[in-house]
GROMACS .gro file of C-alpha atoms in nm:
model
  384
    1GLY     CA    1   1.029   3.646   4.904
    2SER     CA    2   1.212   4.020   4.774
    3SER     CA    3   1.159   4.211   5.082
    4THR     CA    4   1.319   4.218   5.436
    5LEU     CA    5   1.165   4.393   5.731
    6GLU     CA    6   1.377   4.420   6.043
    7ILE     CA    7   1.257   4.504   6.355
    8LYS     CA    8   1.446   4.560   6.672
    9ASN     CA    9   1.496   4.637   6.992
   10VAL     CA   10   1.254   4.422   7.132
   11LEU     CA   11   1.121   4.334   7.525
   12VAL     CA   12   0.975   4.027   7.629
   13GLY     CA   13   0.858   4.161   8.071
   14GLU     CA   14   0.571   4.232   8.203
   15VAL     CA   15   0.352   4.511   8.049
   16TRP     CA   16   0.111   4.676   8.306
   17PHE     CA   17  -0.189   4.956   8.169
   18CYS     CA   18  -0.203   5.272   8.357
   19SER     CA   19  -0.545   5.402   8.370
   20GLY     CA   20  -0.812   5.629   8.563
   21GLN     CA   21  -0.847   6.001   8.618
   22SER     CA   22  -0.579   6.318   8.638
   23ASN     CA   23  -0.405   6.091   8.970
   24MET     CA   24  -0.288   5.802   8.732
   25GLU     CA   25  -0.220   6.071   8.513
   26TRP     CA   26  -0.063   6.269   8.717
   27THR     CA   27   0.388   6.311   8.517
   28VAL     CA   28   0.673   6.268   8.707
   29SER     CA   29   0.774   6.617   8.594
   30ARG     CA   30   0.499   6.692   8.910
   31SER     CA   31   0.567   6.476   9.164
   32ASN     CA   32   0.735   6.503   9.406
   33ASN     CA   33   1.158   6.585   9.372
   34PRO     CA   34   1.147   6.532   8.989
   35GLN     CA   35   1.520   6.750   8.868
   36GLU     CA   36   1.608   6.402   9.060
   37GLU     CA   37   1.359   6.121   8.905
   38ILE     CA   38   1.430   6.286   8.617
   39ALA     CA   39   1.813   6.295   8.618
   40ALA     CA   40   1.828   5.945   8.760
   41ALA     CA   41   1.634   5.855   8.485
   42ASN     CA   42   1.903   5.566   8.319
   43HIS     CA   43   1.618   5.279   8.313
   44PRO     CA   44   1.608   5.144   7.892
   45THR     CA   45   1.410   4.809   7.972
   46ILE     CA   46   1.167   5.005   8.131
   47ARG     CA   47   0.941   5.152   7.874
   48HIS     CA   48   0.607   5.345   7.854
   49ILE     CA   49   0.372   5.445   7.550
   50LYS     CA   50   0.010   5.691   7.637
   51PHE     CA   51  -0.258   5.730   7.437
   52PRO     CA   52  -0.387   6.026   7.389
   53HIS     CA   53  -0.777   6.114   7.508
   54GLN     CA   54  -1.067   5.994   7.271
   55THR     CA   55  -1.404   5.955   7.241
   56ALA     CA   56  -1.571   5.736   7.005
   57ASP     CA   57  -1.929   5.665   6.944
   58LYS     CA   58  -1.883   5.272   6.848
   59PRO     CA   59  -1.557   5.043   6.917
   60GLN     CA   60  -1.313   5.114   6.764
   61SER     CA   61  -1.025   4.871   6.610
   62LYS     CA   62  -0.742   5.119   6.599
   63THR     CA   63  -0.621   5.443   6.846
   64LYS     CA   64  -0.324   5.694   6.832
   65THR     CA   65   0.001   5.688   7.020
   66GLN     CA   66   0.334   5.757   6.977
   67GLY     CA   67   0.489   5.472   7.033
   68TRP     CA   68   0.689   5.309   7.332
   69THR     CA   69   0.942   5.516   7.491
   70GLU     CA   70   1.269   5.440   7.652
   71THR     CA   71   1.317   5.618   8.026
   72THR     CA   72   1.553   5.826   7.956
   73PRO     CA   73   1.603   6.192   8.144
   74ALA     CA   74   1.445   6.306   7.811
   75THR     CA   75   1.119   6.109   7.870
   76VAL     CA   76   1.037   6.025   8.176
   77GLY     CA   77   0.892   6.347   8.313
   78ASN     CA   78   0.595   6.264   8.124
   79TYR     CA   79   0.513   5.900   8.185
   80THR     CA   80   0.244   5.863   8.467
   81GLY     CA   81   0.455   5.867   8.784
   82VAL     CA   82   0.199   5.644   8.970
   83GLY     CA   83   0.267   5.376   8.665
   84TYR     CA   84   0.662   5.437   8.665
   85PHE     CA   85   0.723   5.475   9.080
   86PHE     CA   86   0.534   5.131   9.058
   87ALA     CA   87   0.779   4.982   8.800
   88LEU     CA   88   1.103   5.082   8.920
   89ASN     CA   89   0.956   4.867   9.250
   90LEU     CA   90   0.887   4.587   9.070
   91GLN     CA   91   1.143   4.601   8.827
   92LYS     CA   92   1.427   4.631   9.113
   93GLU     CA   93   1.232   4.201   9.291
   94LEU     CA   94   1.224   4.112   8.944
   95GLU     CA   95   1.479   4.203   8.709
   96VAL     CA   96   1.312   4.148   8.378
   97PRO     CA   97   1.204   4.500   8.146
   98ILE     CA   98   0.838   4.618   8.243
   99GLY     CA   99   0.608   4.833   8.031
  100LEU     CA  100   0.366   5.077   8.097
  101ILE     CA  101   0.020   5.148   7.929
  102GLY     CA  102  -0.098   5.485   7.981
  103CYS     CA  103  -0.419   5.495   7.897
  104ASN     CA  104  -0.586   5.732   8.150
  105TRP     CA  105  -0.764   6.165   8.171
  106GLY     CA  106  -0.829   6.407   8.425
  107GLY     CA  107  -1.158   6.449   8.545
  108THR     CA  108  -1.294   6.158   8.382
  109ARG     CA  109  -1.563   5.893   8.543
  110ILE     CA  110  -1.568   5.598   8.606
  111GLU     CA  111  -1.852   5.505   8.380
  112PRO     CA  112  -1.706   5.576   8.029
  113TRP     CA  113  -1.435   5.360   8.074
  114THR     CA  114  -1.655   5.045   8.120
  115PRO     CA  115  -1.738   4.816   7.927
  116PRO     CA  116  -2.111   4.678   7.850
  117VAL     CA  117  -2.011   4.351   7.906
  118GLY     CA  118  -1.913   4.500   8.314
  119PHE     CA  119  -2.265   4.681   8.280
  120GLN     CA  120  -2.436   4.353   8.217
  121SER     CA  121  -2.265   4.142   8.506
  122VAL     CA  122  -2.392   4.437   8.804
  123PRO     CA  123  -2.726   4.374   8.863
  124ALA     CA  124  -2.768   4.697   9.020
  125LEU     CA  125  -2.594   4.921   8.754
  126LYS     CA  126  -2.910   4.773   8.557
  127ASP     CA  127  -3.073   5.153   8.483
  128ILE     CA  128  -2.735   5.178   8.204
  129SER     CA  129  -2.704   4.808   8.104
  130ASP     CA  130  -3.059   4.851   8.053
  131ASN     CA  131  -2.949   5.183   7.784
  132LEU     CA  132  -2.625   5.083   7.700
  133ALA     CA  133  -2.777   5.107   7.244
  134ASN     CA  134  -2.820   5.503   7.395
  135PHE     CA  135  -2.443   5.581   7.560
  136PRO     CA  136  -2.211   5.715   7.487
  137THR     CA  137  -2.458   6.061   7.436
  138LYS     CA  138  -2.335   6.347   7.214
  139ASN     CA  139  -2.413   6.688   7.276
  140ALA     CA  140  -2.576   6.971   7.036
  141ASN     CA  141  -2.206   6.989   6.804
  142GLY     CA  142  -2.277   6.561   6.778
  143GLN     CA  143  -1.937   6.539   6.976
  144VAL     CA  144  -1.897   6.202   7.202
  145GLN     CA  145  -1.987   6.346   7.539
  146HIS     CA  146  -1.654   6.190   7.704
  147GLN     CA  147  -1.825   6.196   8.061
  148THR     CA  148  -2.112   5.901   7.937
  149PRO     CA  149  -2.084   5.576   7.928
  150LEU     CA  150  -1.922   5.354   7.684
  151ALA     CA  151  -1.695   5.709   7.539
  152ILE     CA  152  -1.329   5.655   7.645
  153TYR     CA  153  -1.367   5.306   7.623
  154ASN     CA  154  -1.518   5.231   7.271
  155ALA     CA  155  -1.200   5.505   7.204
  156MET     CA  156  -0.900   5.403   7.432
  157VAL     CA  157  -0.946   5.083   7.573
  158HIS     CA  158  -1.145   4.859   7.271
  159PRO     CA  159  -0.866   4.872   7.037
  160ILE     CA  160  -0.576   4.711   7.220
  161LEU     CA  161  -0.812   4.396   7.366
  162LYS     CA  162  -0.611   4.105   7.191
  163TYR     CA  163  -0.302   4.241   7.301
  164ARG     CA  164  -0.170   4.084   7.658
  165PHE     CA  165  -0.102   4.237   7.918
  166LYS     CA  166  -0.024   4.162   8.331
  167GLY     CA  167  -0.276   4.370   8.550
  168ALA     CA  168  -0.403   4.717   8.593
  169LEU     CA  169  -0.386   4.957   8.746
  170TRP     CA  170  -0.619   5.214   8.862
  171TYR     CA  171  -0.677   5.525   9.039
  172GLN     CA  172  -0.973   5.703   8.958
  173GLY     CA  173  -1.308   5.832   9.207
  174GLU     CA  174  -1.256   6.180   9.265
  175SER     CA  175  -1.493   6.228   9.015
  176ASN     CA  176  -1.736   5.999   9.194
  177ASN     CA  177  -1.732   6.109   9.510
  178GLY     CA  178  -2.036   6.123   9.711
  179GLU     CA  179  -2.190   5.751   9.546
  180GLY     CA  180  -2.088   5.582   9.826
  181MET     CA  181  -2.128   5.188   9.783
  182LEU     CA  182  -2.291   5.264   9.422
  183TYR     CA  183  -1.934   5.308   9.399
  184HIS     CA  184  -1.815   4.943   9.437
  185GLU     CA  185  -2.045   4.782   9.232
  186LYS     CA  186  -1.958   5.061   8.896
  187MET     CA  187  -1.587   4.951   9.036
  188LYS     CA  188  -1.709   4.587   8.994
  189ALA     CA  189  -1.847   4.661   8.646
  190LEU     CA  190  -1.523   4.774   8.548
  191ILE     CA  191  -1.336   4.453   8.739
  192LEU     CA  192  -1.485   4.206   8.595
  193GLY     CA  193  -1.560   4.388   8.241
  194TRP     CA  194  -1.218   4.407   8.130
  195ARG     CA  195  -1.133   4.040   8.281
  196LYS     CA  196  -1.375   3.960   8.081
  197VAL     CA  197  -1.288   4.159   7.694
  198PHE     CA  198  -0.966   4.065   7.751
  199ASP     CA  199  -1.050   3.777   7.790
  200ASN     CA  200  -0.814   3.773   8.123
  201PRO     CA  201  -1.035   3.615   8.440
  202GLU     CA  202  -0.781   3.635   8.717
  203MET     CA  203  -0.574   3.962   8.504
  204PRO     CA  204  -0.443   4.128   8.826
  205PHE     CA  205  -0.679   4.509   8.939
  206HIS     CA  206  -0.451   4.666   9.179
  207PHE     CA  207  -0.655   5.033   9.270
  208VAL     CA  208  -0.508   5.321   9.498
  209GLN     CA  209  -0.792   5.474   9.797
  210LEU     CA  210  -0.824   5.817   9.756
  211ALA     CA  211  -0.623   6.051  10.038
  212PRO     CA  212  -0.787   6.348  10.172
  213TYR     CA  213  -0.911   6.653  10.080
  214LYS     CA  214  -1.131   6.892  10.136
  215TYR     CA  215  -1.423   6.869   9.939
  216ASN     CA  216  -1.618   7.058  10.152
  217ARG     CA  217  -1.909   6.733  10.180
  218PRO     CA  218  -1.742   6.565  10.524
  219GLU     CA  219  -1.925   6.267  10.505
  220ALA     CA  220  -1.897   6.169  10.099
  221LEU     CA  221  -1.522   6.113  10.068
  222PRO     CA  222  -1.552   5.826  10.395
  223GLY     CA  223  -1.816   5.686  10.141
  224ILE     CA  224  -1.584   5.640   9.845
  225TRP     CA  225  -1.280   5.465  10.103
  226GLU     CA  226  -1.593   5.202  10.212
  227ALA     CA  227  -1.695   5.134   9.874
  228GLN     CA  228  -1.316   5.093   9.727
  229LEU     CA  229  -1.205   4.931  10.087
  230LYS     CA  230  -1.541   4.676   9.959
  231THR     CA  231  -1.381   4.600   9.662
  232LEU     CA  232  -1.151   4.383   9.804
  233SER     CA  233  -1.339   4.163   9.850
  234ILE     CA  234  -1.304   4.056   9.439
  235LYS     CA  235  -1.039   3.808   9.404
  236ASN     CA  236  -0.706   3.931   9.272
  237THR     CA  237  -0.766   4.315   9.380
  238GLY     CA  238  -0.533   4.579   9.578
  239MET     CA  239  -0.536   4.866   9.741
  240ALA     CA  240  -0.290   5.145   9.786
  241VAL     CA  241  -0.420   5.302  10.105
  242THR     CA  242  -0.287   5.691  10.116
  243VAL     CA  243  -0.493   5.865  10.391
  244ASP     CA  244  -0.096   5.968  10.538
  245ILE     CA  245   0.041   6.101  10.227
  246GLY     CA  246  -0.182   6.303  10.117
  247ASN     CA  247  -0.241   6.705  10.106
  248VAL     CA  248  -0.603   6.821  10.251
  249LYS     CA  249  -0.531   7.123  10.031
  250ASP     CA  250  -0.438   6.942   9.721
  251ILE     CA  251  -0.664   6.748   9.540
  252HIS     CA  252  -0.293   6.603   9.377
  253PRO     CA  253  -0.059   6.515   9.581
  254ARG     CA  254   0.321   6.459   9.478
  255ASN     CA  255   0.403   6.139   9.707
  256LYS     CA  256   0.425   5.961   9.365
  257GLN     CA  257   0.684   5.804   9.481
  258GLU     CA  258   0.491   5.643   9.752
  259VAL     CA  259   0.181   5.541   9.565
  260GLY     CA  260   0.380   5.325   9.337
  261ARG     CA  261   0.523   5.130   9.622
  262ARG     CA  262   0.260   5.023   9.801
  263LEU     CA  263   0.095   4.919   9.513
  264ALA     CA  264   0.368   4.767   9.387
  265LEU     CA  265   0.374   4.507   9.751
  266TRP     CA  266   0.039   4.411   9.685
  267SER     CA  267   0.174   4.277   9.303
  268LEU     CA  268   0.479   4.144   9.456
  269THR     CA  269   0.318   3.956   9.723
  270LYS     CA  270   0.007   3.841   9.536
  271ASP     CA  271   0.124   3.818   9.143
  272TYR     CA  272   0.445   3.706   9.197
  273GLY     CA  273   0.459   3.550   9.506
  274CYS     CA  274   0.747   3.763   9.675
  275ASP     CA  275   0.852   3.837  10.014
  276VAL     CA  276   0.839   4.156  10.070
  277GLY     CA  277   0.691   4.201  10.426
  278PRO     CA  278   0.374   4.307  10.483
  279TYR     CA  279   0.196   4.428  10.181
  280SER     CA  280  -0.069   4.637  10.295
  281GLY     CA  281  -0.186   4.856  10.623
  282PRO     CA  282  -0.439   4.729  10.850
  283LEU     CA  283  -0.712   4.598  10.676
  284PHE     CA  284  -1.069   4.595  10.884
  285LEU     CA  285  -1.211   4.207  10.970
  286LYS     CA  286  -1.477   4.248  11.256
  287ALA     CA  287  -1.568   4.413  11.541
  288ASP     CA  288  -1.702   4.280  11.849
  289GLN     CA  289  -1.732   4.321  12.242
  290ARG     CA  290  -1.541   4.032  12.415
  291GLU     CA  291  -1.386   4.261  12.620
  292GLY     CA  292  -1.654   4.431  12.748
  293LYS     CA  293  -2.031   4.597  12.715
  294ASP     CA  294  -1.869   4.962  12.782
  295CYS     CA  295  -1.641   4.896  12.488
  296ILE     CA  296  -1.547   4.724  12.117
  297ALA     CA  297  -1.285   4.536  12.035
  298VAL     CA  298  -1.177   4.595  11.631
  299TRP     CA  299  -0.967   4.283  11.475
  300PHE     CA  300  -0.800   4.358  11.141
  301GLN     CA  301  -0.720   4.082  10.910
  302LYS     CA  302  -0.409   3.892  11.004
  303GLU     CA  303  -0.192   3.915  10.760
  304THR     CA  304  -0.132   4.326  10.767
  305THR     CA  305  -0.179   4.345  11.136
  306GLY     CA  306   0.176   4.321  11.250
  307GLY     CA  307   0.213   4.489  11.563
  308LEU     CA  308  -0.039   4.792  11.550
  309LYS     CA  309   0.119   5.156  11.640
  310ALA     CA  310   0.130   5.505  11.627
  311SER     CA  311   0.269   5.671  11.316
  312ASP     CA  312   0.401   5.953  11.492
  313GLY     CA  313   0.604   5.727  11.879
  314GLU     CA  314   0.454   5.479  12.027
  315ASP     CA  315   0.363   5.686  12.361
  316LYS     CA  316   0.136   5.917  12.108
  317PRO     CA  317  -0.240   5.815  12.136
  318LEU     CA  318  -0.422   5.669  11.875
  319THR     CA  319  -0.660   5.939  11.678
  320HIS     CA  320  -0.989   5.985  11.494
  321PHE     CA  321  -1.173   5.671  11.669
  322GLU     CA  322  -1.491   5.727  11.701
  323ILE     CA  323  -1.793   5.522  11.867
  324ALA     CA  324  -2.210   5.556  11.894
  325GLY     CA  325  -2.422   5.399  12.107
  326LYS     CA  326  -2.796   5.295  12.023
  327ASP     CA  327  -2.880   5.675  11.990
  328GLY     CA  328  -2.627   5.686  11.673
  329LYS     CA  329  -2.498   6.004  11.802
  330TRP     CA  330  -2.082   5.929  11.729
  331HIS     CA  331  -1.890   6.073  11.984
  332PRO     CA  332  -1.447   6.049  12.018
  333ALA     CA  333  -1.249   5.774  12.148
  334THR     CA  334  -0.964   5.644  12.320
  335ALA     CA  335  -0.827   5.375  12.144
  336PHE     CA  336  -0.518   5.122  12.257
  337THR     CA  337  -0.376   4.807  12.124
  338VAL     CA  338  -0.374   4.471  12.320
  339PHE     CA  339  -0.109   4.246  12.196
  340GLY     CA  340   0.005   4.412  11.890
  341ASP     CA  341  -0.287   4.245  11.705
  342HIS     CA  342  -0.596   4.444  11.831
  343LEU     CA  343  -0.780   4.719  11.936
  344ILE     CA  344  -1.038   4.874  12.261
  345VAL     CA  345  -1.192   5.202  12.179
  346LYS     CA  346  -1.425   5.319  12.400
  347SER     CA  347  -1.563   5.641  12.528
  348ASP     CA  348  -1.643   5.808  12.853
  349GLU     CA  349  -1.961   5.933  12.666
  350VAL     CA  350  -2.077   5.627  12.615
  351LYS     CA  351  -2.155   5.368  12.888
  352GLU     CA  352  -2.329   5.095  12.581
  353PRO     CA  353  -2.193   5.133  12.244
  354VAL     CA  354  -2.319   4.972  11.958
  355ALA     CA  355  -2.097   5.162  11.632
  356VAL     CA  356  -1.741   5.242  11.586
  357ARG     CA  357  -1.628   5.453  11.237
  358TYR     CA  358  -1.215   5.510  11.193
  359GLY     CA  359  -1.062   5.827  11.013
  360TRP     CA  360  -1.469   5.875  10.851
  361ASN     CA  361  -1.408   6.204  10.747
  362GLU     CA  362  -1.242   6.370  10.416
  363LEU     CA  363  -0.963   6.576  10.641
  364ALA     CA  364  -0.912   6.313  10.863
  365GLU     CA  365  -0.510   6.238  10.828
  366PRO     CA  366  -0.526   5.942  11.102
  367ASN     CA  367  -0.167   5.740  11.265
  368LEU     CA  368  -0.268   5.416  11.272
  369VAL     CA  369   0.000   5.174  11.154
  370ASN     CA  370   0.130   4.842  11.140
  371ARG     CA  371   0.472   4.759  11.208
  372ALA     CA  372   0.578   4.818  10.896
  373GLY     CA  373   0.493   5.199  10.894
  374LEU     CA  374   0.184   5.142  10.619
  375PRO     CA  375  -0.165   5.291  10.724
  376ALA     CA  376  -0.490   5.151  10.830
  377SER     CA  377  -0.781   5.161  10.575
  378PRO     CA  378  -1.052   5.430  10.724
  379PHE     CA  379  -1.380   5.170  10.828
  380ARG     CA  380  -1.710   5.172  10.928
  381ALA     CA  381  -1.895   4.885  11.162
  382LYS     CA  382  -2.232   4.835  11.376
  383LEU     CA  383  -2.197   4.569  11.648
  384GLU     CA  384  -2.360   4.232  11.475
   0.00000   0.00000   0.00000
């Protein structure tokens, strides 16, 4: 040949796909302590690429992008905050280059991100999978409606199906609030669908449980929390609980540092086999009456327990517990730990409780944590 092609500044490392709606798109410049974070951002082996918002009525082979950037004070301000702080924690332990694919869009529902095979994998979504030929829909001007199934997947995900990355980070659900356990079915479709189209059946998928916020629909958000908690039953998934780092007056809480760290704890433990201590706060396992008919014993997954306590002091009561009797009426309840690994929940108002719930309100900021200070996920359960 007579020509030379030279490729410079190439790294080999761990790449993560950072997707979802505005809380994933939320930048470092709008997170906590932006000036300090930007000034300290000299990490040439952390790279970021951002896909602009795009839609298409058919799967595309290419997507627009400005290309990869090195992490410097001049570039980091526009990175996904959650993804960047995740990368910092990963690189600290792994000591390898980290790449972040910023493929996100504020305000979007989960459906436009999901591939056809995802919908087809979940029987509960038959109403969508039977009508895939009609999606995405267009408005009167012929423009693709970005909130309809396949609209974003076609333009922003399908073009990179041959690219290989380690796993996905997902922060979304606000736009699907109110769907309850149906949202679990849609998350299942997304996860199974992405694993199929990326030809990576074991692909790690870690997501953020939404933070408390005043939607003025008190029990709608707990329904999403329950759906997200259920999604942990899918293999190779992890969930960062954020009930303690939200802002009930702001749907975009600024502490993306801790969100990224909590996602990294899951990934370092489950994906890379690192010993970083507890990777999650207490996750509900079961409820029974082995401590007596007048109370309910609550048990958590053993590896997430590790010394149950109140986050605001060992002498402080545990908050936001409720129990109900056969009449279905909920009453505030007291809860106390037994040997640091399970709880006894009771109320003088309920002589024979049959159900228990924790943090079951969109404004709840409960205080149950484990020894690592990681918060418990909200939950509800009935005795069998």
